[in-house]
């Protein structure tokens, strides 16, 4: 019985043990008491998410203050890794074991290296070899000198590094030749991606310095990766013969990609239309498979996998913007998720605590000095040899010394190959951080904007080296002062327009009214082969024209369009900047503008400028100065967005957008030319309005959206009527001149009303205008609380008094040409309620016929009657139950009068004019 009981007991215990071992693991997670930060080899995703989240958040927080001093993102990512590593937070007991346990590092490393392969593919896409070929002479000399000198100095310091740190743990025994080659490559390489971003941030891509650095950087980048591949092959090979075979196979693979894969890939892209229309999802998938397959091949032959991804990027075409469009598909995932993991991993491998001896710090200083000296000396001398001035040459040398993320990739490869110990790896990481951090402030000091302008004027022969004028254009050094001293122009002959896709119809109408299509038209067009049989074509002549008027040549209106595209920190945006000339050729807005000019006898020029949104006002102001524009026209966004967003967010958001309001306000505050802000409401083309989608019931009882396209009928009446309330002041004087110029077009009629304030005039109670835009009511405001343009426009020291304003008005009325008298009416309105009477008169003047659109022109500035106008504005807004009107920002931009016209929904577009440095000084005669 005892033995039987024993057997039963053993059997029961074995069954329980078997049941326990085969039991399904708990699935309740933290609900069953599981620790999410504990590494589980069968389910490593939870800890990976924690690690990735910490790294991304940490790097983003660090980048915010560093971005204020124009430092690239890689600085924050590496510093973040160092802080998370053994140098700082790794010293906290239990931190490394809880967040970055050793067993979890292979998973993090695999994700980081996959992202690195994709990133090197993007680097290859960013490299445009045509830039190198176009500037091959200077690129070759600067690139070679920028590699040979630092490579030689790197080989020299490698002697000391090899003998001092070759016996440290964690490295393999390599020959001095291999170690010397690796250190030389680490010193010679330049971070092309970071270089592009620094040039973009400092607005140097379009300068001689930017072109030379980019062209040299392309060659330097390609040569550096080739040398690194050679170094890795020598380390991984067991013998010299094996290394030779690796190099031969690698060279053969490159030739195979260039002469076999690339033509087939181009044929496939052309067949699918991906070059013209951008890559489809299938093309993106095939391209990524090529990247992974190439990375696999280079990895298995003994060269690092990143070279495979880089080579596929090099063979991708740049035609039709394909490389840019492909980059846009994948750059955010790589830049936001994968790349921070890799550089944080570099920081985790960095231990600043190992720099604990004097000799170690001596080598830190020595490596930094060699990195700076080699690149700066080599690049500077080569640039000077190509006849650049010394300051330009020195700037090029400093830019070529930027190491950035490419240097860190090289160092990590050396650490993984066990060429570098953790101590030497840390020495070189410090060098990479210092050289990258110092690049932006040094370039800003050496090549400031004022020096760029001076150098450009000197190269054009406008000034001598001391800044003295050598010709008629020698007044460009002090742009604002020179522009203000020029005699004012009473006619707009040079016009600068801000090109927006949603505003093209109204801009085209403006340009046509100002001076388009002035040439005599030909009738009786005869085929060239029949020119002897039929009479030659004769110009079409109207009954009012005399032969002298017809044959009198008219100078065409010069219109310069500037197309602004936002520059972000994305790789694709930087690629657009480097290929801006080709991008401008393909831009549909620029092409439509050029075509319009050719068809309407208007001399036009247009360009694309890719800058951050914060630089938009500066670009417009600078263009106006460079072109000596008589007027700048900036259309108000139809959608409330600075960009060309075609989907409106609602009528309210059109005026409530903070970034767009700030853009307009900054432009008006800095411009020195006459500037007009145009709010479109069907002037020459319909304004963008949301189309309500209705549901209709069909016989099948299914409700579907109505998809019927509405046919737009041609405009039978091409006329325009302009109403201009003249209050006085410099802005109104410029606006009056502009209205008279518009009225020279036969399709334009104008009513110019001098709104003269008079306390004796009978006052009427404020009448509520038509319903305003739907807005959310805000708190009541008094006239003292309403922001006005008084703080944002000049207060007109020594401003003309009422008599002078009236004299100016009367002088233009008396001198009105006979050709304009049938279409232009001058009148004077004495009123105690200027704003109310202006609105009432405008409602009777505009929006009364189905023509091509009416226009209300308003001066932006505040005159001596500003207080009474503000009080009327409050009364008008209160009567509508909308004390905030279109918002304080909009009022600050456009002024009180324009605010009232916009809120009152006058059935016309609104043009708000601000006088520039010259506009307020017009003569009364």
PDB file of N, CA and C in Angstrom, residues 19-110:
ATOM      1  N   UNK A  19       1.076  19.982 -16.515  1.00  0.00           N
ATOM      2  CA  UNK A  19       0.003  20.962 -16.738  1.00  0.00           C
ATOM      3  C   UNK A  19       0.493  22.379 -16.544  1.00  0.00           C
ATOM      4  N   UNK A  20       1.344  22.524 -15.503  1.00  0.00           N
ATOM      5  CA  UNK A  20       1.873  23.864 -15.235  1.00  0.00           C
ATOM      6  C   UNK A  20       2.790  24.356 -16.340  1.00  0.00           C
ATOM      7  N   UNK A  21       3.622  23.432 -16.881  1.00  0.00           N
ATOM      8  CA  UNK A  21       4.572  23.827 -17.915  1.00  0.00           C
ATOM      9  C   UNK A  21       3.892  24.133 -19.235  1.00  0.00           C
ATOM     10  N   UNK A  22       2.766  23.469 -19.488  1.00  0.00           N
ATOM     11  CA  UNK A  22       2.067  23.672 -20.760  1.00  0.00           C
ATOM     12  C   UNK A  22       0.975  24.729 -20.669  1.00  0.00           C
ATOM     13  N   UNK A  23       0.867  25.384 -19.543  1.00  0.00           N
ATOM     14  CA  UNK A  23      -0.171  26.393 -19.350  1.00  0.00           C
ATOM     15  C   UNK A  23       0.105  27.618 -20.222  1.00  0.00           C
ATOM     16  N   UNK A  24      -0.945  28.194 -20.778  1.00  0.00           N
ATOM     17  CA  UNK A  24      -0.814  29.400 -21.602  1.00  0.00           C
ATOM     18  C   UNK A  24      -0.336  30.559 -20.732  1.00  0.00           C
ATOM     19  N   UNK A  25       0.676  31.345 -21.202  1.00  0.00           N
ATOM     20  CA  UNK A  25       1.148  32.483 -20.410  1.00  0.00           C
ATOM     21  C   UNK A  25       0.018  33.465 -20.152  1.00  0.00           C
ATOM     22  N   UNK A  26       0.076  34.192 -19.034  1.00  0.00           N
ATOM     23  CA  UNK A  26      -0.973  35.173 -18.723  1.00  0.00           C
ATOM     24  C   UNK A  26      -1.092  36.221 -19.833  1.00  0.00           C
ATOM     25  N   UNK A  27      -2.323  36.507 -20.209  1.00  0.00           N
ATOM     26  CA  UNK A  27      -2.582  37.462 -21.289  1.00  0.00           C
ATOM     27  C   UNK A  27      -3.155  38.775 -20.773  1.00  0.00           C
ATOM     28  N   UNK A  28      -3.315  38.877 -19.485  1.00  0.00           N
ATOM     29  CA  UNK A  28      -3.928  40.073 -18.919  1.00  0.00           C
ATOM     30  C   UNK A  28      -2.994  41.251 -18.796  1.00  0.00           C
ATOM     31  N   UNK A  29      -1.692  41.037 -19.028  1.00  0.00           N
ATOM     32  CA  UNK A  29      -0.742  42.129 -18.962  1.00  0.00           C
ATOM     33  C   UNK A  29      -0.678  42.739 -17.581  1.00  0.00           C
ATOM     34  N   UNK A  30      -0.726  44.068 -17.524  1.00  0.00           N
ATOM     35  CA  UNK A  30      -0.619  44.759 -16.240  1.00  0.00           C
ATOM     36  C   UNK A  30      -1.818  44.459 -15.354  1.00  0.00           C
ATOM     37  N   UNK A  31      -2.941  43.990 -15.939  1.00  0.00           N
ATOM     38  CA  UNK A  31      -4.102  43.639 -15.123  1.00  0.00           C
ATOM     39  C   UNK A  31      -3.834  42.394 -14.292  1.00  0.00           C
ATOM     40  N   UNK A  32      -2.869  41.571 -14.738  1.00  0.00           N
ATOM     41  CA  UNK A  32      -2.480  40.386 -13.977  1.00  0.00           C
ATOM     42  C   UNK A  32      -1.154  40.602 -13.252  1.00  0.00           C
ATOM     43  N   UNK A  33      -0.746  41.872 -13.160  1.00  0.00           N
ATOM     44  CA  UNK A  33       0.465  42.181 -12.402  1.00  0.00           C
ATOM     45  C   UNK A  33       1.745  42.114 -13.186  1.00  0.00           C
ATOM     46  N   UNK A  34       1.670  42.013 -14.532  1.00  0.00           N
ATOM     47  CA  UNK A  34       2.888  41.939 -15.340  1.00  0.00           C
ATOM     48  C   UNK A  34       3.584  43.297 -15.370  1.00  0.00           C
ATOM     49  N   UNK A  35       4.899  43.276 -15.477  1.00  0.00           N
ATOM     50  CA  UNK A  35       5.706  44.489 -15.562  1.00  0.00           C
ATOM     51  C   UNK A  35       5.986  44.785 -17.033  1.00  0.00           C
ATOM     52  N   UNK A  36       5.408  45.874 -17.614  1.00  0.00           N
ATOM     53  CA  UNK A  36       5.582  46.123 -19.052  1.00  0.00           C
ATOM     54  C   UNK A  36       7.013  46.440 -19.449  1.00  0.00           C
ATOM     55  N   UNK A  37       7.827  46.934 -18.515  1.00  0.00           N
ATOM     56  CA  UNK A  37       9.202  47.279 -18.853  1.00  0.00           C
ATOM     57  C   UNK A  37      10.147  46.093 -18.771  1.00  0.00           C
ATOM     58  N   UNK A  38       9.650  44.952 -18.326  1.00  0.00           N
ATOM     59  CA  UNK A  38      10.499  43.766 -18.255  1.00  0.00           C
ATOM     60  C   UNK A  38      10.623  43.149 -19.637  1.00  0.00           C
ATOM     61  N   UNK A  39      11.851  42.896 -20.051  1.00  0.00           N
ATOM     62  CA  UNK A  39      12.082  42.375 -21.396  1.00  0.00           C
ATOM     63  C   UNK A  39      11.595  40.948 -21.503  1.00  0.00           C
ATOM     64  N   UNK A  40      10.818  40.678 -22.552  1.00  0.00           N
ATOM     65  CA  UNK A  40      10.312  39.338 -22.836  1.00  0.00           C
ATOM     66  C   UNK A  40      10.752  38.973 -24.242  1.00  0.00           C
ATOM     67  N   UNK A  41      11.602  37.992 -24.378  1.00  0.00           N
ATOM     68  CA  UNK A  41      12.156  37.629 -25.682  1.00  0.00           C
ATOM     69  C   UNK A  41      11.085  37.175 -26.660  1.00  0.00           C
ATOM     70  N   UNK A  42       9.990  36.592 -26.139  1.00  0.00           N
ATOM     71  CA  UNK A  42       8.920  36.127 -27.034  1.00  0.00           C
ATOM     72  C   UNK A  42       7.992  37.263 -27.458  1.00  0.00           C
ATOM     73  N   UNK A  43       8.015  38.373 -26.730  1.00  0.00           N
ATOM     74  CA  UNK A  43       7.179  39.531 -27.078  1.00  0.00           C
ATOM     75  C   UNK A  43       7.931  40.817 -26.735  1.00  0.00           C
ATOM     76  N   UNK A  44       8.931  41.184 -27.569  1.00  0.00           N
ATOM     77  CA  UNK A  44       9.759  42.354 -27.248  1.00  0.00           C
ATOM     78  C   UNK A  44       9.134  43.682 -27.644  1.00  0.00           C
ATOM     79  N   UNK A  45       7.933  43.656 -28.216  1.00  0.00           N
ATOM     80  CA  UNK A  45       7.349  44.879 -28.744  1.00  0.00           C
ATOM     81  C   UNK A  45       7.076  45.906 -27.651  1.00  0.00           C
ATOM     82  N   UNK A  46       6.610  45.448 -26.483  1.00  0.00           N
ATOM     83  CA  UNK A  46       6.225  46.391 -25.426  1.00  0.00           C
ATOM     84  C   UNK A  46       7.407  47.239 -24.990  1.00  0.00           C
ATOM     85  N   UNK A  47       8.529  46.593 -24.705  1.00  0.00           N
ATOM     86  CA  UNK A  47       9.706  47.339 -24.277  1.00  0.00           C
ATOM     87  C   UNK A  47      10.250  48.206 -25.417  1.00  0.00           C
ATOM     88  N   UNK A  48      10.161  47.710 -26.658  1.00  0.00           N
ATOM     89  CA  UNK A  48      10.629  48.507 -27.798  1.00  0.00           C
ATOM     90  C   UNK A  48       9.828  49.798 -27.920  1.00  0.00           C
ATOM     91  N   UNK A  49       8.524  49.721 -27.709  1.00  0.00           N
ATOM     92  CA  UNK A  49       7.688  50.926 -27.771  1.00  0.00           C
ATOM     93  C   UNK A  49       8.095  51.916 -26.687  1.00  0.00           C
ATOM     94  N   UNK A  50       8.379  51.398 -25.487  1.00  0.00           N
ATOM     95  CA  UNK A  50       8.823  52.277 -24.396  1.00  0.00           C
ATOM     96  C   UNK A  50      10.143  52.945 -24.759  1.00  0.00           C
ATOM     97  N   UNK A  51      11.086  52.172 -25.273  1.00  0.00           N
ATOM     98  CA  UNK A  51      12.395  52.719 -25.647  1.00  0.00           C
ATOM     99  C   UNK A  51      12.262  53.770 -26.746  1.00  0.00           C
ATOM    100  N   UNK A  52      11.507  53.434 -27.808  1.00  0.00           N
ATOM    101  CA  UNK A  52      11.368  54.362 -28.927  1.00  0.00           C
ATOM    102  C   UNK A  52      10.670  55.648 -28.485  1.00  0.00           C
ATOM    103  N   UNK A  53       9.659  55.535 -27.645  1.00  0.00           N
ATOM    104  CA  UNK A  53       8.935  56.718 -27.189  1.00  0.00           C
ATOM    105  C   UNK A  53       9.837  57.628 -26.372  1.00  0.00           C
ATOM    106  N   UNK A  54      10.619  57.046 -25.465  1.00  0.00           N
ATOM    107  CA  UNK A  54      11.524  57.845 -24.643  1.00  0.00           C
ATOM    108  C   UNK A  54      12.541  58.567 -25.523  1.00  0.00           C
ATOM    109  N   UNK A  55      13.102  57.857 -26.494  1.00  0.00           N
ATOM    110  CA  UNK A  55      14.123  58.451 -27.363  1.00  0.00           C
ATOM    111  C   UNK A  55      13.534  59.588 -28.185  1.00  0.00           C
ATOM    112  N   UNK A  56      12.374  59.362 -28.797  1.00  0.00           N
ATOM    113  CA  UNK A  56      11.779  60.384 -29.658  1.00  0.00           C
ATOM    114  C   UNK A  56      11.395  61.624 -28.853  1.00  0.00           C
ATOM    115  N   UNK A  57      10.757  61.412 -27.699  1.00  0.00           N
ATOM    116  CA  UNK A  57      10.349  62.553 -26.869  1.00  0.00           C
ATOM    117  C   UNK A  57      11.570  63.321 -26.377  1.00  0.00           C
ATOM    118  N   UNK A  58      12.575  62.595 -25.941  1.00  0.00           N
ATOM    119  CA  UNK A  58      13.785  63.222 -25.421  1.00  0.00           C
ATOM    120  C   UNK A  58      14.467  64.055 -26.504  1.00  0.00           C
ATOM    121  N   UNK A  59      14.581  63.496 -27.698  1.00  0.00           N
ATOM    122  CA  UNK A  59      15.253  64.204 -28.792  1.00  0.00           C
ATOM    123  C   UNK A  59      14.456  65.427 -29.236  1.00  0.00           C
ATOM    124  N   UNK A  60      13.133  65.311 -29.265  1.00  0.00           N
ATOM    125  CA  UNK A  60      12.315  66.450 -29.669  1.00  0.00           C
ATOM    126  C   UNK A  60      12.417  67.594 -28.668  1.00  0.00           C
ATOM    127  N   UNK A  61      12.424  67.249 -27.379  1.00  0.00           N
ATOM    128  CA  UNK A  61      12.537  68.288 -26.368  1.00  0.00           C
ATOM    129  C   UNK A  61      13.890  68.987 -26.446  1.00  0.00           C
ATOM    130  N   UNK A  62      14.941  68.236 -26.729  1.00  0.00           N
ATOM    131  CA  UNK A  62      16.262  68.842 -26.846  1.00  0.00           C
ATOM    132  C   UNK A  62      16.390  69.693 -28.097  1.00  0.00           C
ATOM    133  N   UNK A  63      15.724  69.263 -29.169  1.00  0.00           N
ATOM    134  CA  UNK A  63      15.855  69.996 -30.431  1.00  0.00           C
ATOM    135  C   UNK A  63      15.183  71.367 -30.365  1.00  0.00           C
ATOM    136  N   UNK A  64      14.160  71.515 -29.549  1.00  0.00           N
ATOM    137  CA  UNK A  64      13.442  72.791 -29.510  1.00  0.00           C
ATOM    138  C   UNK A  64      14.357  73.960 -29.130  1.00  0.00           C
ATOM    139  N   UNK A  65      15.118  73.895 -28.023  1.00  0.00           N
ATOM    140  CA  UNK A  65      16.013  75.033 -27.746  1.00  0.00           C
ATOM    141  C   UNK A  65      17.180  75.122 -28.715  1.00  0.00           C
ATOM    142  N   UNK A  66      17.676  73.967 -29.190  1.00  0.00           N
ATOM    143  CA  UNK A  66      18.811  74.000 -30.106  1.00  0.00           C
ATOM    144  C   UNK A  66      18.422  74.578 -31.461  1.00  0.00           C
ATOM    145  N   UNK A  67      17.163  74.407 -31.866  1.00  0.00           N
ATOM    146  CA  UNK A  67      16.732  74.959 -33.148  1.00  0.00           C
ATOM    147  C   UNK A  67      16.730  76.478 -33.133  1.00  0.00           C
ATOM    148  N   UNK A  68      16.621  77.071 -31.952  1.00  0.00           N
ATOM    149  CA  UNK A  68      16.628  78.523 -31.849  1.00  0.00           C
ATOM    150  C   UNK A  68      17.985  79.105 -32.217  1.00  0.00           C
ATOM    151  N   UNK A  69      19.030  78.308 -32.100  1.00  0.00           N
ATOM    152  CA  UNK A  69      20.359  78.765 -32.499  1.00  0.00           C
ATOM    153  C   UNK A  69      20.795  78.060 -33.776  1.00  0.00           C
ATOM    154  N   UNK A  70      19.801  77.595 -34.560  1.00  0.00           N
ATOM    155  CA  UNK A  70      20.010  77.055 -35.909  1.00  0.00           C
ATOM    156  C   UNK A  70      20.872  75.806 -35.934  1.00  0.00           C
ATOM    157  N   UNK A  71      20.719  74.962 -34.961  1.00  0.00           N
ATOM    158  CA  UNK A  71      21.470  73.714 -34.935  1.00  0.00           C
ATOM    159  C   UNK A  71      20.648  72.593 -35.574  1.00  0.00           C
ATOM    160  N   UNK A  72      21.280  71.731 -36.375  1.00  0.00           N
ATOM    161  CA  UNK A  72      20.545  70.637 -37.017  1.00  0.00           C
ATOM    162  C   UNK A  72      20.035  69.631 -35.995  1.00  0.00           C
ATOM    163  N   UNK A  73      19.055  68.857 -36.414  1.00  0.00           N
ATOM    164  CA  UNK A  73      18.390  67.926 -35.511  1.00  0.00           C
ATOM    165  C   UNK A  73      19.336  66.839 -35.009  1.00  0.00           C
ATOM    166  N   UNK A  74      20.356  66.480 -35.809  1.00  0.00           N
ATOM    167  CA  UNK A  74      21.252  65.399 -35.408  1.00  0.00           C
ATOM    168  C   UNK A  74      21.983  65.731 -34.118  1.00  0.00           C
ATOM    169  N   UNK A  75      22.228  67.003 -33.853  1.00  0.00           N
ATOM    170  CA  UNK A  75      22.883  67.406 -32.607  1.00  0.00           C
ATOM    171  C   UNK A  75      22.022  66.989 -31.418  1.00  0.00           C
ATOM    172  N   UNK A  76      20.717  67.273 -31.497  1.00  0.00           N
ATOM    173  CA  UNK A  76      19.813  66.903 -30.405  1.00  0.00           C
ATOM    174  C   UNK A  76      19.726  65.384 -30.253  1.00  0.00           C
ATOM    175  N   UNK A  77      19.726  64.666 -31.373  1.00  0.00           N
ATOM    176  CA  UNK A  77      19.586  63.213 -31.306  1.00  0.00           C
ATOM    177  C   UNK A  77      20.811  62.556 -30.672  1.00  0.00           C
ATOM    178  N   UNK A  78      21.990  63.039 -31.003  1.00  0.00           N
ATOM    179  CA  UNK A  78      23.204  62.457 -30.414  1.00  0.00           C
ATOM    180  C   UNK A  78      23.334  62.856 -28.949  1.00  0.00           C
ATOM    181  N   UNK A  79      23.077  64.128 -28.652  1.00  0.00           N
ATOM    182  CA  UNK A  79      23.146  64.553 -27.254  1.00  0.00           C
ATOM    183  C   UNK A  79      22.118  63.800 -26.422  1.00  0.00           C
ATOM    184  N   UNK A  80      20.925  63.596 -26.992  1.00  0.00           N
ATOM    185  CA  UNK A  80      19.906  62.818 -26.285  1.00  0.00           C
ATOM    186  C   UNK A  80      20.370  61.410 -25.988  1.00  0.00           C
ATOM    187  N   UNK A  81      21.033  60.769 -26.968  1.00  0.00           N
ATOM    188  CA  UNK A  81      21.569  59.433 -26.726  1.00  0.00           C
ATOM    189  C   UNK A  81      22.644  59.419 -25.663  1.00  0.00           C
ATOM    190  N   UNK A  82      23.505  60.459 -25.674  1.00  0.00           N
ATOM    191  CA  UNK A  82      24.561  60.538 -24.656  1.00  0.00           C
ATOM    192  C   UNK A  82      23.957  60.697 -23.262  1.00  0.00           C
ATOM    193  N   UNK A  83      22.903  61.539 -23.167  1.00  0.00           N
ATOM    194  CA  UNK A  83      22.276  61.732 -21.863  1.00  0.00           C
ATOM    195  C   UNK A  83      21.566  60.471 -21.382  1.00  0.00           C
ATOM    196  N   UNK A  84      20.996  59.698 -22.315  1.00  0.00           N
ATOM    197  CA  UNK A  84      20.320  58.463 -21.931  1.00  0.00           C
ATOM    198  C   UNK A  84      21.299  57.320 -21.666  1.00  0.00           C
ATOM    199  N   UNK A  85      22.527  57.479 -22.129  1.00  0.00           N
ATOM    200  CA  UNK A  85      23.515  56.412 -22.010  1.00  0.00           C
ATOM    201  C   UNK A  85      24.263  56.424 -20.696  1.00  0.00           C
ATOM    202  N   UNK A  86      25.393  55.726 -20.676  1.00  0.00           N
ATOM    203  CA  UNK A  86      26.149  55.578 -19.417  1.00  0.00           C
ATOM    204  C   UNK A  86      26.773  56.867 -18.920  1.00  0.00           C
ATOM    205  N   UNK A  87      26.819  57.896 -19.781  1.00  0.00           N
ATOM    206  CA  UNK A  87      27.446  59.140 -19.356  1.00  0.00           C
ATOM    207  C   UNK A  87      26.629  59.875 -18.305  1.00  0.00           C
ATOM    208  N   UNK A  88      25.287  59.812 -18.394  1.00  0.00           N
ATOM    209  CA  UNK A  88      24.442  60.590 -17.475  1.00  0.00           C
ATOM    210  C   UNK A  88      23.418  59.684 -16.802  1.00  0.00           C
ATOM    211  N   UNK A  89      22.320  59.394 -17.509  1.00  0.00           N
ATOM    212  CA  UNK A  89      21.228  58.666 -16.887  1.00  0.00           C
ATOM    213  C   UNK A  89      21.570  57.204 -16.641  1.00  0.00           C
ATOM    214  N   UNK A  90      22.540  56.702 -17.364  1.00  0.00           N
ATOM    215  CA  UNK A  90      22.981  55.336 -17.117  1.00  0.00           C
ATOM    216  C   UNK A  90      23.611  55.165 -15.751  1.00  0.00           C
ATOM    217  N   UNK A  91      23.992  56.270 -15.122  1.00  0.00           N
ATOM    218  CA  UNK A  91      24.558  56.211 -13.779  1.00  0.00           C
ATOM    219  C   UNK A  91      23.477  56.059 -12.702  1.00  0.00           C
ATOM    220  N   UNK A  92      22.217  56.273 -13.072  1.00  0.00           N
ATOM    221  CA  UNK A  92      21.125  56.071 -12.117  1.00  0.00           C
ATOM    222  C   UNK A  92      20.960  54.574 -11.871  1.00  0.00           C
ATOM    223  N   UNK A  93      20.969  54.133 -10.646  1.00  0.00           N
ATOM    224  CA  UNK A  93      20.874  52.685 -10.374  1.00  0.00           C
ATOM    225  C   UNK A  93      19.588  52.088 -10.961  1.00  0.00           C
ATOM    226  N   UNK A  94      19.728  51.032 -11.726  1.00  0.00           N
ATOM    227  CA  UNK A  94      18.595  50.309 -12.276  1.00  0.00           C
ATOM    228  C   UNK A  94      18.016  50.892 -13.552  1.00  0.00           C
ATOM    229  N   UNK A  95      18.471  52.087 -13.993  1.00  0.00           N
ATOM    230  CA  UNK A  95      17.890  52.697 -15.195  1.00  0.00           C
ATOM    231  C   UNK A  95      18.190  51.871 -16.438  1.00  0.00           C
ATOM    232  N   UNK A  96      19.438  51.502 -16.624  1.00  0.00           N
ATOM    233  CA  UNK A  96      19.807  50.746 -17.825  1.00  0.00           C
ATOM    234  C   UNK A  96      19.135  49.379 -17.847  1.00  0.00           C
ATOM    235  N   UNK A  97      19.099  48.704 -16.735  1.00  0.00           N
ATOM    236  CA  UNK A  97      18.492  47.367 -16.702  1.00  0.00           C
ATOM    237  C   UNK A  97      16.982  47.434 -16.931  1.00  0.00           C
ATOM    238  N   UNK A  98      16.363  48.547 -16.534  1.00  0.00           N
ATOM    239  CA  UNK A  98      14.910  48.658 -16.680  1.00  0.00           C
ATOM    240  C   UNK A  98      14.504  49.119 -18.076  1.00  0.00           C
ATOM    241  N   UNK A  99      15.226  50.088 -18.646  1.00  0.00           N
ATOM    242  CA  UNK A  99      14.827  50.689 -19.922  1.00  0.00           C
ATOM    243  C   UNK A  99      15.642  50.145 -21.092  1.00  0.00           C
ATOM    244  N   UNK A 100      16.924  49.993 -20.920  1.00  0.00           N
ATOM    245  CA  UNK A 100      17.785  49.522 -22.004  1.00  0.00           C
ATOM    246  C   UNK A 100      18.573  48.284 -21.552  1.00  0.00           C
ATOM    247  N   UNK A 101      17.891  47.194 -21.200  1.00  0.00           N
ATOM    248  CA  UNK A 101      18.616  45.987 -20.798  1.00  0.00           C
ATOM    249  C   UNK A 101      19.434  45.435 -21.971  1.00  0.00           C
ATOM    250  N   UNK A 102      20.506  44.786 -21.648  1.00  0.00           N
ATOM    251  CA  UNK A 102      21.411  44.283 -22.686  1.00  0.00           C
ATOM    252  C   UNK A 102      20.711  43.322 -23.635  1.00  0.00           C
ATOM    253  N   UNK A 103      19.808  42.496 -23.110  1.00  0.00           N
ATOM    254  CA  UNK A 103      19.129  41.510 -23.958  1.00  0.00           C
ATOM    255  C   UNK A 103      18.238  42.170 -25.001  1.00  0.00           C
ATOM    256  N   UNK A 104      17.780  43.392 -24.761  1.00  0.00           N
ATOM    257  CA  UNK A 104      16.868  44.059 -25.699  1.00  0.00           C
ATOM    258  C   UNK A 104      17.591  44.849 -26.777  1.00  0.00           C
ATOM    259  N   UNK A 105      18.890  45.041 -26.620  1.00  0.00           N
ATOM    260  CA  UNK A 105      19.606  45.903 -27.550  1.00  0.00           C
ATOM    261  C   UNK A 105      19.636  45.356 -28.979  1.00  0.00           C
ATOM    262  N   UNK A 106      19.700  44.036 -29.212  1.00  0.00           N
ATOM    263  CA  UNK A 106      19.660  43.569 -30.612  1.00  0.00           C
ATOM    264  C   UNK A 106      18.389  43.986 -31.347  1.00  0.00           C
ATOM    265  N   UNK A 107      17.235  43.988 -30.665  1.00  0.00           N
ATOM    266  CA  UNK A 107      15.999  44.399 -31.312  1.00  0.00           C
ATOM    267  C   UNK A 107      16.067  45.879 -31.672  1.00  0.00           C
ATOM    268  N   UNK A 108      16.523  46.719 -30.735  1.00  0.00           N
ATOM    269  CA  UNK A 108      16.649  48.152 -30.987  1.00  0.00           C
ATOM    270  C   UNK A 108      17.668  48.414 -32.086  1.00  0.00           C
ATOM    271  N   UNK A 109      18.758  47.673 -32.063  1.00  0.00           N
ATOM    272  CA  UNK A 109      19.789  47.836 -33.082  1.00  0.00           C
ATOM    273  C   UNK A 109      19.289  47.428 -34.461  1.00  0.00           C
ATOM    274  N   UNK A 110      18.492  46.356 -34.534  1.00  0.00           N
ATOM    275  CA  UNK A 110      17.973  45.923 -35.822  1.00  0.00           C
ATOM    276  C   UNK A 110      17.056  46.978 -36.420  1.00  0.00           C
TER     277      UNK A 110
END
